[in-house]
Coordinates of C-alpha atoms in Angstrom, one line a residue:
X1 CA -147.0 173.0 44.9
X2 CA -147.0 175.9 41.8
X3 CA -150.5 177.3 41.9
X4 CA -153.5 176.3 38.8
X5 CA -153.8 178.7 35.5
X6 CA -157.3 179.1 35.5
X7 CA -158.9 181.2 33.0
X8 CA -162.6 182.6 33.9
X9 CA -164.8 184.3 31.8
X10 CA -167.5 186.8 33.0
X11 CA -168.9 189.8 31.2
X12 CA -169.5 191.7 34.7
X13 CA -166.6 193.2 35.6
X14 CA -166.9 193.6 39.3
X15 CA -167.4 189.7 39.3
X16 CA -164.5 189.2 37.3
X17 CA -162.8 191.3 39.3
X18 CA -163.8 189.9 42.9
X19 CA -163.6 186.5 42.0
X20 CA -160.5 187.0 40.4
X21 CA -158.8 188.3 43.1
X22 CA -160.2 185.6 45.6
X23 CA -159.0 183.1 43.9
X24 CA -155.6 184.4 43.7
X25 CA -155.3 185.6 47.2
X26 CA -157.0 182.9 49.4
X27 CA -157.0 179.7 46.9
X28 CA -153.2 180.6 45.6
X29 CA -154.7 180.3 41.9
X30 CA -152.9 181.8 39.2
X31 CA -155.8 183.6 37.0
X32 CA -156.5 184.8 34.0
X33 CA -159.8 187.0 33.4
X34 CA -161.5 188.2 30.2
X35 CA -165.2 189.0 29.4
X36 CA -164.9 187.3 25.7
X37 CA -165.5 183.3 25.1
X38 CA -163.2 184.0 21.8
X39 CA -160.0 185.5 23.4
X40 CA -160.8 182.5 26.4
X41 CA -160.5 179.9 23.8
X42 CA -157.4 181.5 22.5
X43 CA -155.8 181.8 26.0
X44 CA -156.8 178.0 26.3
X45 CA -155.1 177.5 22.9
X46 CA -151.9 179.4 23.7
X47 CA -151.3 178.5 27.6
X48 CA -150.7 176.0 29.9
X49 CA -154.2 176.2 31.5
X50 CA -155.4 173.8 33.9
X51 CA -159.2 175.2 33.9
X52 CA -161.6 176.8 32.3
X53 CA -164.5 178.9 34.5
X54 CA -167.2 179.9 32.3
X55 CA -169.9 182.4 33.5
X56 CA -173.1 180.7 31.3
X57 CA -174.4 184.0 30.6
X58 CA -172.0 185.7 28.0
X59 CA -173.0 188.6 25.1
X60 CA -173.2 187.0 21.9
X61 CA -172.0 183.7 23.1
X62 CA -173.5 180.4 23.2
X63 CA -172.3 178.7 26.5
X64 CA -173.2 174.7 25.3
X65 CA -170.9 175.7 22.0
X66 CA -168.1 177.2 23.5
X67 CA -168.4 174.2 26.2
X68 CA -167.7 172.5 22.8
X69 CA -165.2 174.5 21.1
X70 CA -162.9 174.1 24.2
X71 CA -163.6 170.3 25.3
X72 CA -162.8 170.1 21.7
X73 CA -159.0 172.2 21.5
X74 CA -158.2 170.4 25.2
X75 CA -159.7 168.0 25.9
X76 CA -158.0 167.6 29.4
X77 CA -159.1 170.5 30.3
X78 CA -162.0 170.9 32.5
X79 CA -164.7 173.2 32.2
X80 CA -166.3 174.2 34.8
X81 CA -169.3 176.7 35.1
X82 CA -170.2 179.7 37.6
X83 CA -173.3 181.1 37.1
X84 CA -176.3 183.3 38.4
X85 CA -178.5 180.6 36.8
X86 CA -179.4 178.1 39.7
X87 CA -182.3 175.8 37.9
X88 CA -181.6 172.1 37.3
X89 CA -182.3 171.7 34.1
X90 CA -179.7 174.3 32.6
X91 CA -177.1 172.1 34.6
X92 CA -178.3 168.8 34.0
X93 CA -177.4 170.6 30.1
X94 CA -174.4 171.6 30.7
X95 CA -173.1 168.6 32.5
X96 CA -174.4 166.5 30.1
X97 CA -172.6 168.5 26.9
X98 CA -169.6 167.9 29.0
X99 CA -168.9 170.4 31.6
X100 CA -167.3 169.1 34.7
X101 CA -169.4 170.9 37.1
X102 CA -171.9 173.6 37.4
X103 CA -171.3 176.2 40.5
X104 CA -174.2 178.4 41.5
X105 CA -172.8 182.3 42.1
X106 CA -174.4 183.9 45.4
X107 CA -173.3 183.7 49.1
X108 CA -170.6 180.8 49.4
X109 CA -169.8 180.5 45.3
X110 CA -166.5 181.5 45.6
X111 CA -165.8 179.2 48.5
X112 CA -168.0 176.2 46.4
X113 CA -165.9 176.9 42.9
X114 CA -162.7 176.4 44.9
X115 CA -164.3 173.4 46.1
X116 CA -165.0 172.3 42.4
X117 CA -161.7 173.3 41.2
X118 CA -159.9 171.4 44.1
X119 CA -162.2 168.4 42.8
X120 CA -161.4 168.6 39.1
X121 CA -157.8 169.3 39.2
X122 CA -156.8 166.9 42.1
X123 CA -155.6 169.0 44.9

């Protein structure tokens, strides 16, 4: 099977980076960083992507309305968050403006947004 384009957004480098990398090497990903929600969008745009991983927690970005902006340009493309932010109520939001799952970062997150991403996108 050709590995998933996933494109995943984080404003911490070293997350990006880790991440990133475990997703390519153990889940056979193919992935596309970038610490911007703009140039994500236009990667989602441009590409054959099959996901979009979303940190919640971005500079000068509004997670809920670039949720939007991509359910929005592809629809068929699920959103999925990974985040620091673990309280319920910030992913009963995000589920319910359309995100197709909301992954806690910490011990095991890489391991549970495989987990998600397997879910979404069928494998």
């Amino acid at each position: 099977m050709a590995s998933r384009s996933i494109v995943y957004v984080d404003d911490d480098p070293a997350c990006t980076n880790l991440v990133g990398h475990r997703l390519r090497s153990r889940f056979d990903y193919a992935v596309e960083t970038t610490d911007n929600g703009e140039r994500a969008l236009e990667q989602l745009k441009a590409n054959d992507v099959d996901c979009l991983v979303l940190d919640y927690r971005i500079p000068g970005e509004d997670p809920l309305s670039l949720l939007d902006e991509a359910i929005s340009s592809q629809p068929d493309v699920p959103v999925v968050f990974f985040t620091g932010i673990g309280d319920p109520e910030t992913a009963d939001a995000a589920t319910d403006a359309g995100a197709a799952a909301f992954v806690q970062k910490g011990p095991g997150g890489v391991d549970a947004l495989a987990d998600a991403l397997d879910e979404q996108l069928g494998d």
